[in-house]
Coordinates of C-alpha atoms in Angstrom, one line a residue:
M1 CA -60.3 -10.4 21.6
T2 CA -63.8 -11.7 22.4
A3 CA -64.5 -14.3 25.1
V4 CA -65.0 -16.9 22.3
E5 CA -61.8 -16.1 20.6
E6 CA -59.9 -16.3 23.9
K7 CA -61.3 -19.7 24.5
L8 CA -60.4 -20.8 21.0
A9 CA -56.8 -19.5 21.5
G10 CA -56.5 -21.3 24.8
A11 CA -58.1 -24.5 23.5
Q12 CA -55.9 -24.5 20.4
D13 CA -52.8 -23.8 22.6
V14 CA -53.8 -26.8 24.7
A15 CA -54.3 -29.0 21.6
A16 CA -50.9 -28.0 20.3
Q17 CA -48.9 -29.8 23.0
G18 CA -47.7 -33.3 22.8
D19 CA -49.3 -36.3 24.5
S20 CA -47.0 -38.0 27.1
R21 CA -49.9 -39.6 29.0
T22 CA -49.0 -37.7 32.2
P23 CA -50.3 -34.5 33.7
S24 CA -46.9 -33.0 33.0
T25 CA -47.8 -32.2 29.4
I26 CA -51.1 -31.3 27.6
P27 CA -52.4 -34.1 25.4
D28 CA -52.8 -33.6 21.6
H29 CA -56.6 -33.8 21.2
K30 CA -58.2 -33.3 17.9
Q31 CA -58.6 -29.8 16.6
A32 CA -62.4 -30.5 16.4
L33 CA -62.5 -30.5 20.2
A34 CA -60.9 -27.1 20.4
E35 CA -63.3 -25.7 17.8
E36 CA -66.3 -27.2 19.7
I37 CA -65.2 -25.4 22.9
A38 CA -64.6 -22.2 21.0
A39 CA -68.0 -22.4 19.4
M40 CA -69.7 -22.3 22.8
S41 CA -71.3 -19.0 24.0
P42 CA -70.0 -17.7 27.4
E43 CA -73.2 -19.0 29.0
E44 CA -72.9 -22.4 27.4
F45 CA -69.2 -22.7 28.4
E46 CA -70.0 -21.7 32.0
A47 CA -72.9 -24.3 32.2
A48 CA -70.6 -27.0 30.7
E49 CA -67.9 -26.1 33.2
K50 CA -70.2 -26.4 36.1
R51 CA -71.3 -29.8 35.0
L52 CA -67.7 -30.9 34.5
V53 CA -66.7 -29.8 38.0
A54 CA -69.7 -31.5 39.5
K55 CA -68.8 -34.7 37.7
I56 CA -65.2 -34.5 38.9
D57 CA -66.4 -33.9 42.4
R58 CA -68.7 -37.0 42.3
N59 CA -66.0 -39.2 41.0
L60 CA -63.1 -38.1 43.1
V61 CA -63.9 -36.5 46.4
P62 CA -66.2 -39.0 48.2
W63 CA -64.0 -42.0 47.6
M64 CA -60.8 -40.1 48.5
T65 CA -62.5 -39.0 51.7
L66 CA -63.4 -42.6 52.5
L67 CA -59.8 -43.7 51.9
F68 CA -58.3 -41.2 54.2
T69 CA -60.9 -41.8 56.8
M70 CA -59.8 -45.4 56.9
S71 CA -56.2 -44.5 56.8
F72 CA -56.4 -42.1 59.8
L73 CA -58.7 -44.5 61.7
D74 CA -56.1 -47.3 61.3
R75 CA -53.2 -45.2 62.5
I76 CA -54.9 -43.8 65.6
N77 CA -56.9 -46.8 66.8
I78 CA -54.0 -47.8 69.0
G79 CA -55.2 -45.1 71.4
T80 CA -58.6 -46.8 71.6
A81 CA -57.0 -50.2 71.9
K82 CA -54.9 -48.9 74.9
L83 CA -58.1 -48.1 76.8
A84 CA -59.5 -51.5 75.8
G85 CA -56.7 -53.4 77.5
L86 CA -53.8 -53.5 75.0
N87 CA -51.2 -52.3 77.6
T88 CA -52.4 -54.8 80.2
D89 CA -52.6 -57.9 78.0
L90 CA -49.2 -57.3 76.3
G91 CA -47.5 -56.0 79.5
L92 CA -46.6 -52.7 78.0
T93 CA -45.0 -50.0 80.0
S94 CA -45.9 -46.3 79.3
L95 CA -42.6 -45.9 77.4
Q96 CA -43.2 -49.0 75.3
Y97 CA -46.7 -47.8 74.4
N98 CA -45.4 -44.4 73.4
T99 CA -42.7 -46.1 71.3
A100 CA -45.2 -48.3 69.6
S101 CA -47.3 -45.1 68.8
M102 CA -44.1 -43.3 67.6
I103 CA -42.6 -46.0 65.4
F104 CA -45.4 -45.7 62.9
F105 CA -44.3 -42.2 62.0
V106 CA -40.7 -43.1 61.6
S107 CA -41.3 -45.2 58.5
Y108 CA -44.3 -43.0 57.5
V109 CA -42.1 -39.9 57.3
A110 CA -39.2 -41.6 55.6
A111 CA -41.3 -42.9 52.7
E112 CA -43.5 -39.9 51.9
V113 CA -41.3 -38.1 49.4
P114 CA -40.3 -41.3 47.5
S115 CA -44.0 -42.3 47.4
N116 CA -45.0 -39.0 45.9
L117 CA -42.5 -39.5 43.1
V118 CA -43.7 -43.1 42.6
L119 CA -47.2 -41.8 42.3
K120 CA -46.1 -39.5 39.5
K121 CA -44.3 -42.5 37.8
F122 CA -47.2 -45.0 38.2
R123 CA -50.9 -44.4 37.7
P124 CA -52.8 -43.4 40.9
S125 CA -55.4 -46.0 40.0
R126 CA -52.8 -48.7 40.6
W127 CA -50.6 -47.2 43.3
I128 CA -53.2 -46.1 45.8
P129 CA -55.2 -49.4 45.9
F130 CA -52.0 -51.3 46.2
I131 CA -50.7 -49.5 49.3
M132 CA -54.2 -49.6 50.9
I133 CA -54.4 -53.4 50.5
V134 CA -50.9 -53.8 51.9
W135 CA -51.6 -51.6 55.0
S136 CA -54.9 -53.3 55.7
L137 CA -53.1 -56.7 56.0
F138 CA -50.6 -55.2 58.5
Q139 CA -53.6 -53.8 60.4
I140 CA -55.2 -57.2 60.6
F141 CA -52.0 -58.8 61.7
M142 CA -51.7 -56.2 64.5
G143 CA -54.8 -57.8 66.0
L144 CA -52.9 -61.1 66.2
V145 CA -49.7 -59.9 68.0
T146 CA -48.8 -61.4 71.4
N147 CA -45.9 -59.3 72.5
Y148 CA -44.4 -55.8 72.4
H149 CA -41.9 -56.6 69.6
Q150 CA -44.5 -57.9 67.3
L151 CA -46.6 -54.8 67.9
L152 CA -43.6 -52.6 67.1
A153 CA -42.9 -54.4 63.9
M154 CA -46.5 -54.2 62.7
R155 CA -46.8 -50.5 63.5
F156 CA -43.5 -49.8 61.6
C157 CA -44.8 -51.7 58.5
L158 CA -48.2 -50.0 58.8
G159 CA -46.5 -46.6 58.6
L160 CA -44.4 -47.7 55.6
A161 CA -47.5 -48.8 53.7
E162 CA -49.7 -45.8 54.6
S163 CA -47.1 -43.2 53.8
G164 CA -48.2 -42.7 50.2
L165 CA -51.9 -42.0 50.8
F166 CA -52.1 -38.6 52.5
P167 CA -49.4 -36.7 50.5
G168 CA -50.4 -38.6 47.3
I169 CA -54.1 -37.7 47.5
S170 CA -53.3 -34.1 48.4
F171 CA -51.0 -33.8 45.4
F172 CA -53.4 -35.7 43.2
L173 CA -56.4 -33.4 44.0
T174 CA -54.4 -30.2 43.4
G175 CA -53.8 -31.5 39.8
W176 CA -57.6 -31.5 39.1
Y177 CA -58.9 -28.2 40.5
K178 CA -58.3 -24.5 40.0
R179 CA -56.5 -23.0 42.9
K180 CA -59.6 -21.2 44.2
E181 CA -61.7 -24.3 44.0
A182 CA -59.3 -26.6 45.9
S183 CA -60.0 -25.7 49.5
K184 CA -63.5 -27.1 49.8
R185 CA -62.5 -30.3 48.1
I186 CA -59.2 -30.9 50.0
S187 CA -60.9 -29.9 53.3
L188 CA -63.7 -32.4 52.7
F189 CA -61.0 -35.0 52.0
F190 CA -59.2 -34.1 55.2
A191 CA -62.5 -34.1 57.0
G192 CA -62.1 -37.9 56.7
A193 CA -59.5 -37.6 59.5
V194 CA -61.9 -35.5 61.5
L195 CA -64.7 -38.1 61.0
A196 CA -62.2 -40.8 62.0
G197 CA -61.6 -38.9 65.3
A198 CA -65.3 -38.3 65.8
F199 CA -66.5 -41.9 65.3
G200 CA -63.3 -43.8 66.0
G201 CA -64.0 -43.7 69.7
I202 CA -67.6 -45.0 69.2
L203 CA -66.5 -47.7 66.8
G204 CA -63.6 -48.7 69.0
Y205 CA -65.9 -48.9 72.1
A206 CA -68.4 -51.1 70.1
L207 CA -65.7 -53.4 68.9
S208 CA -64.1 -53.7 72.3
R209 CA -67.4 -55.2 73.5
M210 CA -66.4 -58.3 71.4
D211 CA -63.9 -59.1 74.2
G212 CA -63.6 -62.9 74.4
V213 CA -65.2 -63.7 71.0
G214 CA -63.0 -66.3 69.3
G215 CA -60.7 -66.2 72.2
K216 CA -59.5 -62.7 71.3
A217 CA -59.4 -59.6 73.4
G218 CA -61.5 -56.6 72.6
W219 CA -58.5 -54.6 71.5
S220 CA -57.6 -57.4 69.0
W221 CA -61.0 -57.1 67.4
I222 CA -60.5 -53.3 67.0
F223 CA -57.5 -53.9 64.8
I224 CA -58.9 -57.0 63.0
I225 CA -62.3 -55.6 62.1
E226 CA -61.0 -52.2 61.0
G227 CA -58.3 -53.9 59.0
L228 CA -60.9 -56.0 57.2
L229 CA -62.9 -52.9 56.4
S230 CA -59.8 -51.3 54.9
F231 CA -59.0 -54.4 52.9
V232 CA -62.5 -54.5 51.3
I233 CA -62.3 -50.8 50.5
G234 CA -58.8 -51.3 49.1
I235 CA -60.0 -54.0 46.7
A236 CA -62.9 -51.8 45.6
S237 CA -60.4 -49.0 45.0
I238 CA -59.0 -50.8 42.0
W239 CA -62.2 -49.7 40.2
M240 CA -63.0 -46.5 42.1
V241 CA -59.7 -44.6 42.0
H242 CA -59.1 -42.6 38.9
D243 CA -56.1 -41.2 37.1
W244 CA -55.0 -37.7 36.0
P245 CA -57.3 -35.5 33.9
D246 CA -55.9 -36.6 30.6
Q247 CA -56.2 -40.3 31.5
A248 CA -59.4 -40.4 33.5
K249 CA -61.9 -42.9 32.1
F250 CA -65.0 -41.2 33.5
L251 CA -64.4 -38.1 31.3
T252 CA -65.3 -37.8 27.6
P253 CA -62.6 -36.5 25.2
L254 CA -64.3 -33.1 25.3
E255 CA -64.4 -33.0 29.1
K256 CA -60.7 -33.9 29.2
E257 CA -60.0 -31.0 26.9
M258 CA -62.0 -28.6 29.1
A259 CA -60.5 -29.9 32.3
L260 CA -57.0 -29.3 31.0
L261 CA -57.9 -25.9 29.5
R262 CA -59.3 -24.8 32.9
L263 CA -56.0 -25.7 34.6
K264 CA -54.0 -23.9 32.0
E265 CA -56.1 -20.8 32.3
D266 CA -55.6 -20.8 36.0
T267 CA -51.8 -21.3 36.2
G268 CA -50.5 -21.1 32.6
V269 CA -47.7 -23.7 32.1
M270 CA -47.3 -24.2 35.9
Q271 CA -49.2 -27.5 36.0
E272 CA -46.6 -29.0 33.6
G273 CA -43.1 -30.2 34.3
T274 CA -40.7 -33.1 33.6
F275 CA -38.4 -34.7 36.2
S276 CA -35.0 -33.1 36.6
W277 CA -32.6 -32.7 39.5
K278 CA -32.6 -29.0 38.7
V279 CA -36.3 -28.8 39.5
I280 CA -35.8 -30.8 42.7
R281 CA -33.0 -28.5 43.8
R282 CA -35.2 -25.5 43.1
A283 CA -37.8 -27.0 45.4
L284 CA -35.3 -27.5 48.2
K285 CA -33.8 -24.0 47.9
D286 CA -37.1 -22.2 47.8
W287 CA -37.8 -20.4 51.1
K288 CA -41.4 -21.3 50.9
T289 CA -40.7 -25.1 51.3
P290 CA -39.2 -24.9 54.8
T291 CA -41.7 -22.2 55.9
F292 CA -44.6 -24.5 54.9
M293 CA -42.8 -27.4 56.6
L294 CA -42.8 -25.5 59.8
M295 CA -46.4 -24.4 59.3
Y296 CA -47.5 -28.0 58.8
I297 CA -45.7 -29.5 61.7
G298 CA -47.1 -26.7 63.8
C299 CA -50.6 -28.0 63.2
A300 CA -49.8 -31.7 62.6
E301 CA -48.2 -32.3 66.0
P302 CA -51.4 -31.0 67.8
I303 CA -53.8 -33.0 65.6
Y304 CA -51.9 -36.2 66.3
S305 CA -51.7 -35.3 70.0
Q306 CA -55.5 -34.9 70.0
S307 CA -56.2 -38.1 68.1
L308 CA -53.8 -40.3 70.0
F309 CA -54.4 -39.0 73.5
S310 CA -57.7 -37.2 73.8
P311 CA -59.5 -40.3 75.2
T312 CA -56.7 -40.7 77.8
I313 CA -56.7 -36.9 78.6
I314 CA -60.5 -37.0 79.1
A315 CA -60.2 -40.1 81.3
A316 CA -57.6 -38.4 83.4
L317 CA -60.0 -35.6 84.2
G318 CA -61.2 -38.1 86.9
R319 CA -64.9 -38.1 86.5
F320 CA -65.3 -40.5 83.5
T321 CA -65.1 -44.2 83.0
T322 CA -63.3 -45.7 80.0
P323 CA -66.5 -46.1 77.9
Q324 CA -67.5 -42.5 78.8
S325 CA -64.1 -41.2 77.8
L326 CA -64.3 -42.9 74.4
L327 CA -67.8 -41.5 73.8
L328 CA -66.9 -38.0 75.1
S329 CA -64.0 -37.8 72.6
T330 CA -66.5 -37.7 69.7
P331 CA -68.3 -34.3 70.1
P332 CA -65.2 -32.2 69.8
Y333 CA -64.5 -33.8 66.4
V334 CA -68.0 -33.1 65.2
L335 CA -67.4 -29.5 65.9
A336 CA -64.0 -29.7 64.2
F337 CA -65.8 -31.0 61.0
I338 CA -68.0 -28.0 61.1
T339 CA -65.2 -25.5 61.5
T340 CA -63.1 -27.2 58.8
M341 CA -65.9 -27.1 56.2
T342 CA -67.0 -23.6 57.1
T343 CA -63.4 -22.3 56.8
A344 CA -63.0 -24.1 53.5
Y345 CA -66.2 -22.4 52.1
F346 CA -65.2 -18.9 53.1
S347 CA -61.5 -19.5 52.1
D348 CA -62.5 -20.4 48.6
K349 CA -65.2 -17.7 48.4
T350 CA -62.6 -15.0 49.5
G351 CA -59.6 -16.6 47.8
K352 CA -57.7 -16.2 51.1
R353 CA -55.7 -18.7 53.1
G354 CA -53.3 -17.0 55.4
I355 CA -55.8 -15.0 57.4
F356 CA -57.7 -18.2 58.4
L357 CA -54.5 -20.0 59.4
M358 CA -53.5 -17.1 61.6
F359 CA -56.9 -16.9 63.3
W360 CA -57.3 -20.7 64.0
S361 CA -53.7 -21.2 65.1
S362 CA -54.2 -18.3 67.6
M363 CA -57.3 -20.0 68.9
A364 CA -55.5 -23.3 69.3
A365 CA -52.7 -21.6 71.2
I366 CA -55.3 -20.1 73.6
G367 CA -56.8 -23.6 74.0
Y368 CA -53.5 -25.1 75.1
L369 CA -52.9 -22.2 77.4
L370 CA -56.2 -23.2 79.1
F371 CA -54.8 -26.8 79.6
L372 CA -51.7 -25.4 81.2
T373 CA -53.4 -23.0 83.5
I374 CA -56.8 -24.4 84.6
P375 CA -56.6 -26.7 87.7
I376 CA -57.6 -30.3 87.2
K377 CA -60.6 -29.9 89.5
H378 CA -62.3 -27.8 86.8
S379 CA -63.0 -30.8 84.5
G380 CA -65.8 -28.9 82.6
A381 CA -63.4 -26.1 81.7
L382 CA -60.7 -28.5 80.6
Y383 CA -63.3 -30.4 78.5
F384 CA -64.1 -27.1 76.8
A385 CA -60.4 -26.7 76.1
V386 CA -60.5 -30.1 74.3
F387 CA -63.3 -28.6 72.1
L388 CA -61.4 -25.4 71.4
T389 CA -58.1 -27.0 70.5
T390 CA -59.7 -29.7 68.3
C391 CA -62.0 -27.4 66.4
S392 CA -59.1 -25.0 65.8
I393 CA -56.4 -27.3 64.7
A394 CA -58.5 -29.2 62.1
P395 CA -59.0 -26.3 59.8
C396 CA -55.3 -25.3 60.1
I397 CA -54.3 -28.7 58.7
A398 CA -56.7 -28.5 55.7
T399 CA -55.8 -24.9 54.9
T400 CA -52.1 -25.6 55.0
I401 CA -52.4 -28.5 52.6
V402 CA -54.5 -26.3 50.2
W403 CA -52.2 -23.3 50.5
S404 CA -49.0 -25.2 49.8
G405 CA -50.7 -26.9 46.8
N406 CA -51.8 -23.5 45.5
T407 CA -48.4 -22.0 45.9
F408 CA -45.9 -24.3 44.1
G409 CA -45.7 -24.5 40.3
N410 CA -44.1 -27.1 38.1
H411 CA -45.5 -30.6 38.6
Y412 CA -42.3 -32.1 40.0
K413 CA -41.4 -29.1 42.1
K414 CA -44.9 -29.3 43.7
A415 CA -44.6 -33.1 44.3
T416 CA -41.1 -32.6 45.9
S417 CA -42.1 -29.6 48.0
M418 CA -45.3 -31.1 49.2
G419 CA -43.6 -34.4 50.0
F420 CA -41.1 -32.6 52.2
I421 CA -43.8 -30.6 53.8
F422 CA -45.7 -33.7 54.7
S423 CA -42.6 -35.5 55.9
L424 CA -41.6 -32.9 58.5
G425 CA -45.2 -32.3 59.4
N426 CA -46.1 -35.9 60.0
S427 CA -42.9 -36.3 62.1
G428 CA -45.1 -34.3 64.6
G429 CA -46.6 -37.7 65.3
I430 CA -43.2 -38.9 66.6
I431 CA -43.1 -36.0 68.9
S432 CA -46.7 -36.2 70.1
S433 CA -46.3 -39.9 70.9
Q434 CA -43.4 -39.2 73.2
V435 CA -44.4 -36.0 75.1
Y436 CA -47.7 -37.3 76.6
R437 CA -46.2 -39.5 79.2
G438 CA -48.1 -41.6 81.7
K439 CA -46.2 -40.2 84.6
D440 CA -47.5 -36.7 83.8
S441 CA -51.1 -37.7 84.2
P442 CA -53.6 -36.2 84.9
R443 CA -52.5 -32.8 83.6
F444 CA -49.9 -33.8 81.0
L445 CA -48.2 -30.4 81.4
V446 CA -45.2 -31.4 79.3
G447 CA -47.3 -32.6 76.4
Q448 CA -49.6 -29.6 76.6
G449 CA -46.7 -27.2 76.8
V450 CA -44.9 -28.7 73.8
T451 CA -48.1 -28.7 71.8
F452 CA -48.8 -25.1 72.7
G453 CA -45.3 -24.3 71.3
F454 CA -46.1 -26.0 68.0
S455 CA -49.4 -24.1 67.6
C456 CA -47.3 -20.9 68.0
I457 CA -44.9 -22.2 65.3
C458 CA -47.9 -22.6 63.0
L459 CA -49.0 -19.0 63.7
L460 CA -45.5 -17.5 63.1
A461 CA -45.0 -19.5 59.9
S462 CA -48.4 -18.4 58.6
I463 CA -47.6 -14.7 59.3
T464 CA -44.2 -15.1 57.6
M465 CA -45.7 -16.8 54.5
Y466 CA -48.6 -14.3 54.2
F467 CA -46.4 -11.2 54.3
G468 CA -43.6 -12.8 52.2
L469 CA -46.0 -13.8 49.4
R470 CA -47.8 -10.4 49.5
R471 CA -44.4 -8.7 49.2
E472 CA -43.5 -10.8 46.2
N473 CA -46.8 -10.3 44.5
A474 CA -46.4 -6.5 44.9
R475 CA -42.9 -6.7 43.5
R476 CA -44.0 -8.6 40.4
E477 CA -46.9 -6.1 39.9
R478 CA -44.5 -3.2 40.2
V479 CA -41.9 -4.7 37.8
Y480 CA -44.0 -6.5 35.2
G481 CA -47.5 -5.2 35.6
P482 CA -50.8 -7.2 36.0
A483 CA -50.8 -10.9 35.6
P484 CA -52.6 -12.5 32.6
G485 CA -56.3 -12.8 33.0
P486 CA -58.6 -15.8 32.1
G487 CA -58.2 -16.8 28.5
Q488 CA -54.8 -15.2 28.1
T489 CA -52.8 -18.4 28.5
S490 CA -50.6 -17.6 25.5
E491 CA -49.1 -14.7 27.4
W492 CA -47.2 -17.2 29.6
E493 CA -45.0 -18.5 26.9
S494 CA -45.5 -16.7 23.6
E495 CA -42.7 -14.5 22.1
E496 CA -44.7 -11.4 23.1
G497 CA -45.2 -12.9 26.5
K498 CA -41.5 -13.7 26.9
K499 CA -40.6 -10.1 26.1
R500 CA -43.1 -8.8 28.6
W501 CA -41.9 -11.1 31.4
G502 CA -38.2 -10.7 30.6
L503 CA -37.8 -14.3 29.5
E504 CA -36.3 -13.7 26.0
G505 CA -34.1 -16.5 24.7
M506 CA -35.6 -19.1 27.1
T507 CA -36.9 -22.4 25.7
R508 CA -40.4 -23.6 26.5
Q509 CA -38.9 -26.2 28.9
E510 CA -36.9 -23.6 30.7
I511 CA -40.1 -21.6 31.2
V512 CA -41.9 -24.6 32.5
D513 CA -39.1 -25.3 34.9
L514 CA -39.6 -21.8 36.4
G515 CA -42.8 -23.0 38.0
D516 CA -44.0 -20.4 40.5
D517 CA -41.0 -18.3 39.8
H518 CA -42.5 -17.3 36.5
P519 CA -43.1 -13.5 36.6
A520 CA -46.7 -13.9 35.4
H521 CA -47.7 -16.0 38.4
R522 CA -49.4 -14.4 41.4
F523 CA -49.6 -16.2 44.8
I524 CA -52.8 -16.7 46.6
L525 CA -52.6 -15.1 50.1

């Protein structure tokens, strides 16, 4: 079969499916679109595909990055507010501050899985702007609190509203790109968190200088101004956030057809799926789900520790004023942005995930060992450890998100598994907010020791996942032979394909429900 014939077969197969207006099924475009794609020469198709991917990038990635930058900034600015006088003005003890930091993650973790399922039910262009507008209001109200209990209530509500953004956008982006294209895009999206860490200290310091304006303290203005920024961006998101490939208004009908064909060529029927409790149970019973959960909490707990407490840790080194501590927390995040994007580039170029996770989690563990062993008098060496841990943990987070999104098949299985991965992972924020205790200053040995342990968990989970997936790929190659190549989408579900993969007698829906358990699927390592 020629390349043109393969495209025609794939395009016709895409066109043959029913239109349910969700990414779970492939829409029924006109046969003329399939014929137009098939009529392209390989060179014309490649050029059109490049233009399509660039158009998708322009319309999705920058705005999603901005949204998550604001989300992460709004959840961690309590650390900056603390140095700007929050604890003093509200009379908070160290335990009360840690509880206020922690309560955000309680509601955040509890609502992540339901939010991912709601995102699947409702359009992203409606759900994402809604939750952002709601959380921006809670952020603004946080600048008006006058006591500990009000602060606690606002942090809880903030976590509840923000819970849908991070897992939702991660899940959403994996529904747009081929598996080997995803790392750069999702890493750039996560780089929003890195940028928030890099410039949150500078912005917080600038806003804290408004102390006394309007009778409000500097820490109040940090919450109010950043909340207003989120509100404006949330309103704009009503027009800037798009839907799934078959619904996106910025694509022409031909581009929608090509976008869906690309996904089908990459993963066969794996991007499809309808809701059923059987699929949910399959997600919960899959060994990969708890392994990715451990991997993610292994790097999420350290990143939250860094973002919430790095200004405090730097201040505790003894040589820096509060403004200097806020400013000195910026350079490590700039380096983290560089390591995150460099890792993403080489990860996509090589098609590898596990080796990068193993390397960077090892580097992070070494960094936390430096915190545990270097005397406090060597502030320069400890500041170097801040650089090493921050620049190592950031690429671990991004790579774990991409690897989990690349691994799971069936739309609802992926949504469920990724929801649970994010839920356990983000509970690392609960842990980090409790283990860095004021009484342990200046070395914070308990916090650094716990975080060292979590970086080791990330390393061990990465090793387990890498060798487990490699073993399964080898088993499938041995039993079934090579996986279908590009353009051979019919092999996933045709009668001939069913016979080859040992799926005789199964309906199409049953094959779709298999997800990544389909024998034709090969895992990215």
